PDB file of C-alpha atoms in Angstrom:
ATOM      1  CA  MET A   1      29.687  49.587 -66.066  1.00  0.00           C
ATOM      2  CA  PHE A   2      29.142  47.753 -62.290  1.00  0.00           C
ATOM      3  CA  SER A   3      31.078  44.691 -62.726  1.00  0.00           C
ATOM      4  CA  ILE A   4      29.029  41.439 -60.829  1.00  0.00           C
ATOM      5  CA  ARG A   5      31.575  38.732 -62.018  1.00  0.00           C
ATOM      6  CA  SER A   6      32.907  38.297 -58.420  1.00  0.00           C
ATOM      7  CA  GLN A   7      29.357  37.312 -57.646  1.00  0.00           C
ATOM      8  CA  LEU A   8      28.848  34.631 -60.218  1.00  0.00           C
ATOM      9  CA  PRO A   9      27.725  31.516 -58.824  1.00  0.00           C
ATOM     10  CA  ILE A  10      29.750  28.633 -57.942  1.00  0.00           C
ATOM     11  CA  SER A  11      28.187  25.580 -58.281  1.00  0.00           C
ATOM     12  CA  ALA A  12      25.631  24.985 -60.066  1.00  0.00           C
ATOM     13  CA  SER A  13      20.584  23.110 -62.520  1.00  0.00           C
ATOM     14  CA  VAL A  14       3.056  19.766 -69.193  1.00  0.00           C
ATOM     15  CA  SER A  15       2.610  17.748 -71.907  1.00  0.00           C
ATOM     16  CA  ILE A  16       5.075  16.747 -74.459  1.00  0.00           C
ATOM     17  CA  PRO A  17       3.642  14.709 -76.855  1.00  0.00           C
ATOM     18  CA  ALA A  18       5.491  13.740 -79.983  1.00  0.00           C
ATOM     19  CA  GLU A  19       3.969  15.656 -82.685  1.00  0.00           C
ATOM     20  CA  GLN A  20       5.830  19.219 -83.628  1.00  0.00           C
ATOM     21  CA  SER A  21       4.557  22.012 -85.470  1.00  0.00           C
ATOM     22  CA  GLN A  22       6.317  22.580 -89.162  1.00  0.00           C
ATOM     23  CA  SER A  23       6.801  25.520 -91.337  1.00  0.00           C
ATOM     24  CA  ILE A  24       5.950  25.911 -94.910  1.00  0.00           C
ATOM     25  CA  SER A  25       9.183  27.587 -96.685  1.00  0.00           C
ATOM     26  CA  THR A  26       9.296  28.758-100.409  1.00  0.00           C
ATOM     27  CA  ILE A  27      12.196  27.709-102.692  1.00  0.00           C
ATOM     28  CA  PRO A  28      13.022  29.268-105.852  1.00  0.00           C
ATOM     29  CA  GLY A  29      10.895  27.956-108.830  1.00  0.00           C
ATOM     30  CA  GLY A  30       7.969  28.199-106.338  1.00  0.00           C
ATOM     31  CA  ARG A  31       8.238  25.105-104.876  1.00  0.00           C
ATOM     32  CA  LYS A  32       7.043  24.416-101.156  1.00  0.00           C
ATOM     33  CA  ILE A  33       8.920  22.104 -98.790  1.00  0.00           C
ATOM     34  CA  GLU A  34       7.633  21.725 -95.182  1.00  0.00           C
ATOM     35  CA  THR A  35      10.690  22.285 -92.477  1.00  0.00           C
ATOM     36  CA  VAL A  36      10.647  20.953 -88.563  1.00  0.00           C
ATOM     37  CA  PRO A  37      11.736  23.434 -86.520  1.00  0.00           C
ATOM     38  CA  GLU A  38      15.112  22.589 -84.808  1.00  0.00           C
ATOM     39  CA  LYS A  39      14.804  21.252 -80.912  1.00  0.00           C
ATOM     40  CA  GLU A  40      15.937  23.108 -78.210  1.00  0.00           C
ATOM     41  CA  GLY A  41      17.021  22.278 -74.228  1.00  0.00           C
ATOM     42  CA  LEU A  42      14.728  23.415 -71.632  1.00  0.00           C
ATOM     43  CA  LEU A  43      15.811  24.384 -68.707  1.00  0.00           C
ATOM     44  CA  VAL A  44      13.993  23.454 -65.542  1.00  0.00           C
ATOM     45  CA  PHE A  45      13.535  24.658 -61.625  1.00  0.00           C
ATOM     46  CA  LEU A  46      11.755  22.117 -59.890  1.00  0.00           C
ATOM     47  CA  GLY A  47      11.488  24.037 -56.501  1.00  0.00           C
ATOM     48  CA  THR A  48       7.577  25.209 -55.680  1.00  0.00           C
ATOM     49  CA  LYS A  49       8.942  27.814 -52.663  1.00  0.00           C
ATOM     50  CA  SER A  50      10.928  30.407 -54.316  1.00  0.00           C
ATOM     51  CA  VAL A  51      14.318  30.423 -56.032  1.00  0.00           C
ATOM     52  CA  GLY A  52      16.035  31.927 -53.094  1.00  0.00           C
ATOM     53  CA  GLU A  53      19.639  33.132 -54.149  1.00  0.00           C
ATOM     54  CA  TYR A  54      19.526  31.189 -57.658  1.00  0.00           C
ATOM     55  CA  ALA A  55      18.492  33.794 -59.796  1.00  0.00           C
ATOM     56  CA  LEU A  56      21.983  34.523 -61.024  1.00  0.00           C
ATOM     57  CA  ASN A  57      22.643  30.686 -61.182  1.00  0.00           C
ATOM     58  CA  ILE A  58      19.832  30.047 -63.125  1.00  0.00           C
ATOM     59  CA  LEU A  59      20.678  32.922 -65.482  1.00  0.00           C
ATOM     60  CA  GLY A  60      24.621  31.455 -65.902  1.00  0.00           C
ATOM     61  CA  GLN A  61      23.423  28.585 -67.576  1.00  0.00           C
ATOM     62  CA  ASN A  62      22.415  30.827 -70.370  1.00  0.00           C
ATOM     63  CA  ILE A  63      25.677  33.274 -70.184  1.00  0.00           C
ATOM     64  CA  PRO A  64      27.580  30.733 -72.542  1.00  0.00           C
ATOM     65  CA  ARG A  65      24.944  30.956 -75.077  1.00  0.00           C
ATOM     66  CA  THR A  66      23.978  34.601 -75.058  1.00  0.00           C
ATOM     67  CA  MET A  67      28.440  35.174 -75.313  1.00  0.00           C
ATOM     68  CA  THR A  68      28.335  33.241 -78.352  1.00  0.00           C
ATOM     69  CA  GLY A  69      25.256  34.180 -80.142  1.00  0.00           C
ATOM     70  CA  LYS A  70      22.910  31.246 -79.338  1.00  0.00           C
ATOM     71  CA  LYS A  71      19.102  31.796 -78.470  1.00  0.00           C
ATOM     72  CA  THR A  72      18.731  31.502 -74.742  1.00  0.00           C
ATOM     73  CA  TYR A  73      16.745  28.603 -73.359  1.00  0.00           C
ATOM     74  CA  ASP A  74      13.738  29.052 -71.956  1.00  0.00           C
ATOM     75  CA  ILE A  75      13.477  28.042 -68.599  1.00  0.00           C
ATOM     76  CA  LEU A  76      10.057  26.600 -67.172  1.00  0.00           C
ATOM     77  CA  PHE A  77       8.989  26.966 -63.466  1.00  0.00           C
ATOM     78  CA  LEU A  78       6.061  24.578 -61.915  1.00  0.00           C
ATOM     79  CA  ASN A  79       4.021  27.521 -60.321  1.00  0.00           C
ATOM     80  CA  GLU A  80       3.504  31.426 -60.417  1.00  0.00           C
ATOM     81  CA  THR A  81       5.456  31.968 -56.779  1.00  0.00           C
ATOM     82  CA  THR A  82       8.566  30.218 -58.410  1.00  0.00           C
ATOM     83  CA  LYS A  83       8.203  32.192 -61.700  1.00  0.00           C
ATOM     84  CA  ASN A  84       7.302  35.625 -60.227  1.00  0.00           C
ATOM     85  CA  ASP A  85      10.300  35.147 -57.781  1.00  0.00           C
ATOM     86  CA  PHE A  86      13.113  35.131 -60.750  1.00  0.00           C
ATOM     87  CA  ASP A  87      11.348  37.752 -62.890  1.00  0.00           C
ATOM     88  CA  LYS A  88      11.686  40.075 -60.314  1.00  0.00           C
ATOM     89  CA  LYS A  89      15.064  39.402 -58.999  1.00  0.00           C
ATOM     90  CA  LYS A  90      16.848  39.144 -62.185  1.00  0.00           C
ATOM     91  CA  THR A  91      16.113  42.579 -63.016  1.00  0.00           C
ATOM     92  CA  GLU A  92      18.721  43.329 -60.338  1.00  0.00           C
ATOM     93  CA  PHE A  93      21.335  41.731 -63.058  1.00  0.00           C
ATOM     94  CA  THR A  94      20.694  44.201 -65.702  1.00  0.00           C
ATOM     95  CA  PHE A  95      22.954  47.213 -66.983  1.00  0.00           C
ATOM     96  CA  PRO A  96      20.953  49.749 -68.829  1.00  0.00           C
ATOM     97  CA  GLY A  97      24.301  50.913 -70.609  1.00  0.00           C
ATOM     98  CA  ALA A  98      25.485  47.773 -72.054  1.00  0.00           C
ATOM     99  CA  ASN A  99      24.873  47.271 -75.807  1.00  0.00           C
ATOM    100  CA  ARG A 100      25.691  44.320 -77.947  1.00  0.00           C
ATOM    101  CA  SER A 101      29.188  45.424 -78.957  1.00  0.00           C
ATOM    102  CA  HIS A 102      30.150  45.404 -75.296  1.00  0.00           C
ATOM    103  CA  LEU A 103      29.857  41.490 -75.780  1.00  0.00           C
ATOM    104  CA  GLN A 104      33.200  41.474 -78.248  1.00  0.00           C
ATOM    105  CA  SER A 105      35.077  43.898 -75.948  1.00  0.00           C
ATOM    106  CA  SER A 106      38.671  43.254 -74.993  1.00  0.00           C
ATOM    107  CA  ASN A 107      37.804  43.577 -71.690  1.00  0.00           C
ATOM    108  CA  THR A 108      36.190  39.973 -70.137  1.00  0.00           C
ATOM    109  CA  GLY A 109      35.063  41.891 -67.080  1.00  0.00           C
ATOM    110  CA  VAL A 110      32.889  44.182 -69.537  1.00  0.00           C
ATOM    111  CA  ALA A 111      31.986  41.307 -71.882  1.00  0.00           C
ATOM    112  CA  VAL A 112      30.528  39.321 -69.218  1.00  0.00           C
ATOM    113  CA  ASP A 113      28.151  41.872 -67.238  1.00  0.00           C
ATOM    114  CA  ALA A 114      26.938  42.389 -71.107  1.00  0.00           C
ATOM    115  CA  GLY A 115      26.341  38.702 -71.342  1.00  0.00           C
ATOM    116  CA  ILE A 116      24.500  38.826 -68.175  1.00  0.00           C
ATOM    117  CA  ASN A 117      22.271  41.735 -69.240  1.00  0.00           C
ATOM    118  CA  PHE A 118      21.173  40.702 -72.579  1.00  0.00           C
ATOM    119  CA  THR A 119      20.610  37.095 -71.044  1.00  0.00           C
ATOM    120  CA  VAL A 120      18.291  38.497 -68.591  1.00  0.00           C
ATOM    121  CA  MET A 121      16.318  40.302 -71.453  1.00  0.00           C
ATOM    122  CA  GLU A 122      16.181  37.618 -73.701  1.00  0.00           C
ATOM    123  CA  MET A 123      15.251  34.735 -71.316  1.00  0.00           C
ATOM    124  CA  LYS A 124      11.979  33.287 -71.531  1.00  0.00           C
ATOM    125  CA  SER A 125      10.300  32.124 -67.982  1.00  0.00           C
ATOM    126  CA  MET A 126       7.530  29.943 -68.680  1.00  0.00           C
ATOM    127  CA  LEU A 127       4.755  27.595 -66.676  1.00  0.00           C
ATOM    128  CA  PRO A 128       3.600  24.224 -67.665  1.00  0.00           C
ATOM    129  CA  LYS A 129       1.072  25.774 -69.411  1.00  0.00           C
ATOM    130  CA  ASP A 130       3.168  27.719 -71.691  1.00  0.00           C
ATOM    131  CA  LEU A 131       5.130  24.786 -73.330  1.00  0.00           C
ATOM    132  CA  THR A 132       4.903  24.204 -76.664  1.00  0.00           C
ATOM    133  CA  PRO A 133       4.807  20.408 -77.276  1.00  0.00           C
ATOM    134  CA  GLY A 134       7.195  18.819 -78.902  1.00  0.00           C
ATOM    135  CA  ARG A 135       9.561  21.815 -78.735  1.00  0.00           C
ATOM    136  CA  TYR A 136      12.180  20.141 -76.509  1.00  0.00           C
ATOM    137  CA  ASP A 137      14.968  17.325 -76.419  1.00  0.00           C
ATOM    138  CA  LYS A 138      16.517  17.773 -73.582  1.00  0.00           C
ATOM    139  CA  ILE A 139      15.801  19.311 -70.201  1.00  0.00           C
ATOM    140  CA  TYR A 140      18.614  20.504 -67.918  1.00  0.00           C
ATOM    141  CA  LEU A 141      17.522  20.328 -63.514  1.00  0.00           C
ATOM    142  CA  ILE A 142      19.064  23.151 -61.930  1.00  0.00           C
ATOM    143  CA  GLY A 143      19.683  22.968 -58.424  1.00  0.00           C
ATOM    144  CA  ASP A 144      23.281  22.481 -56.092  1.00  0.00           C
ATOM    145  CA  GLY A 145      23.762  19.306 -54.422  1.00  0.00           C
ATOM    146  CA  SER A 146      26.659  17.234 -53.269  1.00  0.00           C
ATOM    147  CA  ALA A 147      28.833  13.993 -54.151  1.00  0.00           C
ATOM    148  CA  GLY A 148      27.102  10.600 -53.149  1.00  0.00           C
ATOM    149  CA  LEU A 149      24.252  12.939 -51.786  1.00  0.00           C
ATOM    150  CA  PRO A 150      20.860  11.558 -52.985  1.00  0.00           C
ATOM    151  CA  LEU A 151      19.236  15.035 -52.727  1.00  0.00           C
ATOM    152  CA  LEU A 152      18.954  17.983 -55.123  1.00  0.00           C
ATOM    153  CA  LYS A 153      18.842  21.664 -53.556  1.00  0.00           C
ATOM    154  CA  CYS A 154      16.530  24.176 -55.400  1.00  0.00           C
ATOM    155  CA  GLY A 155      15.565  27.327 -53.347  1.00  0.00           C
ATOM    156  CA  ASP A 156      14.522  26.512 -50.036  1.00  0.00           C
ATOM    157  CA  GLU A 157      13.844  22.773 -50.845  1.00  0.00           C
ATOM    158  CA  PHE A 158      15.981  19.333 -50.654  1.00  0.00           C
ATOM    159  CA  LEU A 159      14.101  17.130 -53.152  1.00  0.00           C
ATOM    160  CA  SER A 160      14.738  13.512 -53.181  1.00  0.00           C
ATOM    161  CA  PRO A 161      15.390  11.212 -56.037  1.00  0.00           C
ATOM    162  CA  THR A 162      11.373  10.516 -55.565  1.00  0.00           C
ATOM    163  CA  ASP A 163      10.445  14.264 -55.337  1.00  0.00           C
ATOM    164  CA  ILE A 164      12.489  14.615 -58.676  1.00  0.00           C
ATOM    165  CA  VAL A 165      10.777  11.911 -60.376  1.00  0.00           C
ATOM    166  CA  ASN A 166       7.142  12.661 -58.836  1.00  0.00           C
ATOM    167  CA  ARG A 167       7.360  16.476 -60.474  1.00  0.00           C
ATOM    168  CA  LEU A 168       8.723  15.611 -63.452  1.00  0.00           C
ATOM    169  CA  VAL A 169       6.055  12.779 -64.194  1.00  0.00           C
ATOM    170  CA  GLU A 170       3.484  15.050 -62.882  1.00  0.00           C
ATOM    171  CA  HIS A 171       3.957  17.489 -65.915  1.00  0.00           C
ATOM    172  CA  ASN A 172       4.836  14.870 -68.218  1.00  0.00           C
ATOM    173  CA  LEU A 173       8.390  16.183 -68.874  1.00  0.00           C
ATOM    174  CA  HIS A 174       9.685  12.518 -68.272  1.00  0.00           C
ATOM    175  CA  GLU A 175       8.203  12.394 -71.888  1.00  0.00           C
ATOM    176  CA  VAL A 176      11.651  14.367 -73.297  1.00  0.00           C
ATOM    177  CA  GLU A 177      13.968  11.799 -72.147  1.00  0.00           C
ATOM    178  CA  ASP A 178      16.710  13.410 -71.986  1.00  0.00           C
ATOM    179  CA  ILE A 179      17.502  14.678 -68.745  1.00  0.00           C
ATOM    180  CA  ARG A 180      20.553  16.593 -67.181  1.00  0.00           C
ATOM    181  CA  LEU A 181      21.766  17.083 -63.322  1.00  0.00           C
ATOM    182  CA  THR A 182      23.718  20.306 -63.583  1.00  0.00           C
ATOM    183  CA  SER A 183      23.990  20.067 -59.863  1.00  0.00           C
ATOM    184  CA  SER A 184      28.057  19.984 -58.428  1.00  0.00           C
ATOM    185  CA  HIS A 185      29.042  16.380 -58.174  1.00  0.00           C
ATOM    186  CA  SER A 186      25.904  14.564 -59.678  1.00  0.00           C
ATOM    187  CA  ALA A 187      28.024  12.061 -60.997  1.00  0.00           C
ATOM    188  CA  ASN A 188      30.121  11.378 -58.186  1.00  0.00           C
ATOM    189  CA  ILE A 189      29.541   9.501 -55.128  1.00  0.00           C
ATOM    190  CA  THR A 190      32.612  11.162 -53.977  1.00  0.00           C
ATOM    191  CA  LYS A 191      34.348  13.925 -54.680  1.00  0.00           C
ATOM    192  CA  ASN A 192      36.801  14.064 -57.829  1.00  0.00           C
ATOM    193  CA  ASN A 193      40.174  16.202 -56.752  1.00  0.00           C
ATOM    194  CA  ASP A 194      41.333  16.543 -60.117  1.00  0.00           C
ATOM    195  CA  PHE A 195      40.162  15.440 -63.745  1.00  0.00           C
ATOM    196  CA  SER A 196      42.656  12.396 -64.183  1.00  0.00           C
ATOM    197  CA  PRO A 197      41.212   9.544 -65.710  1.00  0.00           C
ATOM    198  CA  GLU A 198      42.470   7.309 -61.919  1.00  0.00           C
ATOM    199  CA  GLU A 199      40.465  10.289 -60.419  1.00  0.00           C
ATOM    200  CA  ILE A 200      37.415  10.130 -61.871  1.00  0.00           C
ATOM    201  CA  GLU A 201      37.282   6.234 -61.995  1.00  0.00           C
ATOM    202  CA  LYS A 202      37.470   6.336 -58.130  1.00  0.00           C
ATOM    203  CA  SER A 203      35.057   9.569 -57.556  1.00  0.00           C
ATOM    204  CA  THR A 204      32.458   6.722 -58.969  1.00  0.00           C
ATOM    205  CA  LYS A 205      33.489   3.916 -56.641  1.00  0.00           C
ATOM    206  CA  THR A 206      31.722   3.524 -53.284  1.00  0.00           C
ATOM    207  CA  ASN A 207      34.144   2.987 -50.605  1.00  0.00           C
ATOM    208  CA  SER A 208      31.775   1.949 -47.423  1.00  0.00           C
ATOM    209  CA  GLY A 209      31.997  -0.793 -45.899  1.00  0.00           C
ATOM    210  CA  TRP A 210      30.208  -3.728 -45.628  1.00  0.00           C
ATOM    211  CA  LEU A 211      28.304  -2.710 -42.590  1.00  0.00           C
ATOM    212  CA  ALA A 212      27.575   0.739 -43.640  1.00  0.00           C
ATOM    213  CA  SER A 213      26.058  -0.743 -47.159  1.00  0.00           C
ATOM    214  CA  ALA A 214      23.802  -3.531 -45.310  1.00  0.00           C
ATOM    215  CA  LEU A 215      22.392  -0.482 -42.828  1.00  0.00           C
ATOM    216  CA  PHE A 216      22.004   1.966 -45.193  1.00  0.00           C
ATOM    217  CA  GLY A 217      22.481   0.652 -49.200  1.00  0.00           C
ATOM    218  CA  GLN A 218      24.800   1.289 -51.698  1.00  0.00           C
ATOM    219  CA  LYS A 219      25.860   4.322 -52.076  1.00  0.00           C
ATOM    220  CA  ARG A 220      25.443   6.287 -55.134  1.00  0.00           C
ATOM    221  CA  SER A 221      26.078   9.775 -57.557  1.00  0.00           C
ATOM    222  CA  LEU A 222      22.936  11.739 -57.524  1.00  0.00           C
ATOM    223  CA  ALA A 223      22.315  10.753 -61.342  1.00  0.00           C
ATOM    224  CA  GLU A 224      22.200   7.150 -60.446  1.00  0.00           C
ATOM    225  CA  HIS A 225      19.532   7.615 -57.325  1.00  0.00           C
ATOM    226  CA  VAL A 226      17.339  10.121 -59.970  1.00  0.00           C
ATOM    227  CA  TYR A 227      18.313   7.166 -63.113  1.00  0.00           C
ATOM    228  CA  ALA A 228      17.292   3.909 -60.313  1.00  0.00           C
ATOM    229  CA  GLU A 229      13.950   5.714 -59.347  1.00  0.00           C
ATOM    230  CA  PHE A 230      12.902   5.924 -63.278  1.00  0.00           C
ATOM    231  CA  GLU A 231      13.558   2.502 -63.660  1.00  0.00           C
ATOM    232  CA  GLY A 232      11.628   1.453 -61.083  1.00  0.00           C
ATOM    233  CA  ARG A 233       8.649   2.838 -62.252  1.00  0.00           C
ATOM    234  CA  GLY A 234       9.168   1.274 -66.034  1.00  0.00           C
ATOM    235  CA  ILE A 235      10.162   4.396 -67.137  1.00  0.00           C
ATOM    236  CA  ASN A 236      12.589   4.512 -70.149  1.00  0.00           C
ATOM    237  CA  VAL A 237      14.657   7.773 -70.004  1.00  0.00           C
ATOM    238  CA  SER A 238      18.397   9.039 -70.488  1.00  0.00           C
ATOM    239  CA  VAL A 239      19.595  10.605 -66.995  1.00  0.00           C
ATOM    240  CA  SER A 240      23.321  12.748 -66.826  1.00  0.00           C
ATOM    241  CA  GLY A 241      25.488  13.996 -64.172  1.00  0.00           C
ATOM    242  CA  TYR A 242      28.805  15.694 -64.547  1.00  0.00           C
ATOM    243  CA  HIS A 243      31.954  15.182 -62.539  1.00  0.00           C
ATOM    244  CA  GLY A 244      33.266  18.342 -60.447  1.00  0.00           C
ATOM    245  CA  THR A 245      31.502  21.479 -59.617  1.00  0.00           C
ATOM    246  CA  GLY A 246      29.681  23.898 -62.116  1.00  0.00           C
ATOM    247  CA  VAL A 247      31.553  27.431 -62.744  1.00  0.00           C
ATOM    248  CA  PHE A 248      29.972  29.706 -65.064  1.00  0.00           C
ATOM    249  CA  TYR A 249      33.349  32.366 -65.481  1.00  0.00           C
ATOM    250  CA  VAL A 250      37.199  31.601 -64.356  1.00  0.00           C
ATOM    251  CA  PRO A 251      39.172  34.902 -65.800  1.00  0.00           C
ATOM    252  CA  GLU A 252      42.187  32.988 -66.468  1.00  0.00           C
ATOM    253  CA  HIS A 253      40.064  31.211 -69.467  1.00  0.00           C
ATOM    254  CA  GLY A 254      38.717  34.510 -70.549  1.00  0.00           C
ATOM    255  CA  LYS A 255      35.347  34.842 -71.641  1.00  0.00           C
ATOM    256  CA  PRO A 256      32.219  32.400 -70.385  1.00  0.00           C
ATOM    257  CA  THR A 257      31.790  30.603 -73.942  1.00  0.00           C
ATOM    258  CA  THR A 258      31.005  27.166 -72.641  1.00  0.00           C
ATOM    259  CA  HIS A 259      29.984  25.550 -69.428  1.00  0.00           C
ATOM    260  CA  LEU A 260      32.704  24.836 -67.182  1.00  0.00           C
ATOM    261  CA  ARG A 261      33.350  22.519 -63.823  1.00  0.00           C
ATOM    262  CA  SER A 262      35.962  22.588 -61.791  1.00  0.00           C
ATOM    263  CA  THR A 263      37.279  20.437 -58.322  1.00  0.00           C
ATOM    264  CA  THR A 264      37.358  23.659 -56.288  1.00  0.00           C
ATOM    265  CA  VAL A 265      35.689  26.794 -55.057  1.00  0.00           C
ATOM    266  CA  PRO A 266      36.560  29.569 -56.262  1.00  0.00           C
ATOM    267  CA  ALA A 267      37.829  27.318 -59.251  1.00  0.00           C
ATOM    268  CA  THR A 268      41.361  26.696 -59.943  1.00  0.00           C
ATOM    269  CA  PRO A 269      42.384  27.647 -63.482  1.00  0.00           C
ATOM    270  CA  GLU A 270      44.422  24.452 -63.683  1.00  0.00           C
ATOM    271  CA  GLN A 271      41.610  22.467 -63.045  1.00  0.00           C
ATOM    272  CA  THR A 272      38.696  23.728 -64.668  1.00  0.00           C
ATOM    273  CA  VAL A 273      37.417  21.836 -67.627  1.00  0.00           C
ATOM    274  CA  ARG A 274      34.718  21.927 -70.350  1.00  0.00           C
ATOM    275  CA  ARG A 275      31.693  20.767 -68.621  1.00  0.00           C
ATOM    276  CA  SER A 276      30.311  18.524 -71.313  1.00  0.00           C
ATOM    277  CA  ASP A 277      33.786  16.303 -71.613  1.00  0.00           C
ATOM    278  CA  TYR A 278      32.673  14.834 -67.905  1.00  0.00           C
ATOM    279  CA  ARG A 279      29.172  14.126 -68.823  1.00  0.00           C
ATOM    280  CA  VAL A 280      28.502  10.723 -67.413  1.00  0.00           C
ATOM    281  CA  SER A 281      24.680   9.605 -68.777  1.00  0.00           C
ATOM    282  CA  LEU A 282      22.818   6.374 -67.968  1.00  0.00           C
ATOM    283  CA  GLY A 283      19.996   4.784 -69.729  1.00  0.00           C
ATOM    284  CA  ARG A 284      18.482   4.901 -73.239  1.00  0.00           C
ATOM    285  CA  THR A 285      20.377   6.044 -76.241  1.00  0.00           C
ATOM    286  CA  GLN A 286      23.172   8.242 -75.371  1.00  0.00           C
ATOM    287  CA  PRO A 287      23.553  11.775 -75.855  1.00  0.00           C
ATOM    288  CA  THR A 288      25.645  13.027 -78.389  1.00  0.00           C
ATOM    289  CA  ASP A 289      25.599  16.987 -78.336  1.00  0.00           C
ATOM    290  CA  ILE A 290      27.888  19.052 -77.180  1.00  0.00           C
ATOM    291  CA  ASP A 291      26.320  21.057 -74.209  1.00  0.00           C
TER     292      ASP A 291
END
């Protein structure tokens, strides 16, 4: 099986009414009860021109779920152009000889290749018109970024906080209310050199002088910029960012069963941590799930 683990990406990234469908279950004795389907996350790519080199990055958001037997998250594209581009490019990462037993292989490379293969096969790409109302309780914005820079790179486009919010609101995605930026250093004003409490605190503080602040405004993380844009419009949501750079596979850590962040590219094993432990959330009731 040809291995692409060396190519795994480093860096990370409609109407949704309140109602949701119910299903009917029958229990012993003939009684019927209504059950509400469990809500799930949705990956969202806000670019409108192409996915560029982001096909594997997008797949990487689901690889830990495939490796642990969870259902893959759907991926939403805003138009046919980007959806078709992704659907075409993702086929480059399939392995005809892969089977599910490979996911349990003691050879981590073989397991990773199988994980990518089944992610390609099972991940559903969608357009806004395809979304099921009330199905999602959080969205993950796919793209790349830099510490303290108010831009999200999506394929060939650079989106400002205004662009990001405009596109979410246009498709009523803000109604999901839990928005997470997976891009690199989305919670940082400056890059963190490690994950110590002191370094994390330092990376969230601006070191701009009074003149720079007066001329260019207070420096913020991307998550803070996006949250401020929502707040300025009177839209009540939670916006989350993450410290460090997103990485999907670190050989020394074994199989990729959870999302990771690191301080270096390529990842330094001793400076690689679980993503959910370094999430910063702004706004309404804070998310409590581990993801």
